[in-house]
C-alpha atoms as one frame of an Amber mdcrd trajectory, in Angstrom:
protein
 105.669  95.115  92.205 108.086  93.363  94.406 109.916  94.683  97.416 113.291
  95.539  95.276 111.769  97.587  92.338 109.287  99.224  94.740 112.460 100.284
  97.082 114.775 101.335  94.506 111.376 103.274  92.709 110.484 104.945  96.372
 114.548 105.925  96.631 114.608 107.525  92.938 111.842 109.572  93.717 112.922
 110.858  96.786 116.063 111.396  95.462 117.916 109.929  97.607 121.458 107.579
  97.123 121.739 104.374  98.883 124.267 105.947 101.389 121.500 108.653 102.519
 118.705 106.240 102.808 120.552 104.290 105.289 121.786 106.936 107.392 118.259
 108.185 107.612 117.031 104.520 108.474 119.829 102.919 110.519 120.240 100.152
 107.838 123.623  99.903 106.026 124.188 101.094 102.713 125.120  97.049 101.590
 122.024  95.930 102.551 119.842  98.457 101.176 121.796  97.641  97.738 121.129
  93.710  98.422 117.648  94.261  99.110 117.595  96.804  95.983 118.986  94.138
  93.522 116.554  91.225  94.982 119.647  89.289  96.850 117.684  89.386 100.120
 113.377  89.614 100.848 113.218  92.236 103.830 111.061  91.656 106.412 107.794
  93.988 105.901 108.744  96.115 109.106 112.339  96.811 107.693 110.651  97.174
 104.329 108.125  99.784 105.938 111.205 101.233 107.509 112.933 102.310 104.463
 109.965 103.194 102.375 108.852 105.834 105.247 112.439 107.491 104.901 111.806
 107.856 101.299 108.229 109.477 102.090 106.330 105.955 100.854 103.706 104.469
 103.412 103.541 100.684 103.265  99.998  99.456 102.794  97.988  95.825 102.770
  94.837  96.482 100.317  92.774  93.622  99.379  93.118  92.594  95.738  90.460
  93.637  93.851  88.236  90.440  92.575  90.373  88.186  95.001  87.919  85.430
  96.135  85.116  85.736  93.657  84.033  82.903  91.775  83.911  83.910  88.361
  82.210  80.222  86.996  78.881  82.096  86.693  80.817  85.380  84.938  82.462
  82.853  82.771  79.193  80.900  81.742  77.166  84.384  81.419  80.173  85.556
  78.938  79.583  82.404  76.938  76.213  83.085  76.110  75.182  85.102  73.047
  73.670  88.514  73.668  70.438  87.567  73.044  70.638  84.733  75.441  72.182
  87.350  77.711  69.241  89.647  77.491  66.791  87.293  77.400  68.143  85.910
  80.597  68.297  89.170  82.105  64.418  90.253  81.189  62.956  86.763  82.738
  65.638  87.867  85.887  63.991  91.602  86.081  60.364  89.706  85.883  61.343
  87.277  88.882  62.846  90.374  90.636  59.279  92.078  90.503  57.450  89.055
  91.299  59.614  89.066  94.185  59.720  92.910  95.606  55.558  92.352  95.018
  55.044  89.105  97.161  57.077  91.179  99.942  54.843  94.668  99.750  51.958
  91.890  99.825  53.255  90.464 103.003  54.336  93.729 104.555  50.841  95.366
 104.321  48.784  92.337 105.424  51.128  92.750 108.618
């Protein structure tokens, strides 16, 4: 959502008019309306400013999945379901190979 339809959103919901908003903010009516039709990109503090007075609170949350490499997803996804499972039994079997060798090591310690 970008910074006019979230404003003008926040505002309806509050139930408050342009002319309010401002007054409770400090920020004239004309540019709450510019900001409100996408004329202008506040600044995130002025942005903050105005969403507050309409009872919003302004948050940065990570996007989900942002930064994951989905190549391996993508080539799993590719695979028929019996490769899938297939893949996934010999994956479970190196898995308990694994957790074994390490109890192994742990009580020879």
């Amino acid at each position: 959502m970008n910074a006019a339809s979230l404003l003008r959103y926040s505002r309806a919901r509050a139930g408050l008019t342009q002319r309010e908003l401002a007054e409770r903010t400090g920020i004239r009516q004309p540019g709450v309306a510019r900001i409100e039709a996408g004329h202008v990109s506040p600044r995130v503090d002025t942005l903050s400013r105005l969403l507050m007075a309409c009872g919003v609170r302004l948050d940065g949350v990570p996007r989900r999945g942002e930064g994951v490499d989905r190549t391996a997803i993508r080539e799993l996804l590719a695979l028929s379901p019996e490769e899938r499972l297939r893949r996934a039994a010999a994956e479970a079997r190196n898995l308990a190979d694994f957790e074994s060798a390490v109890h192994r090591n742990e009580s020879t310690r």
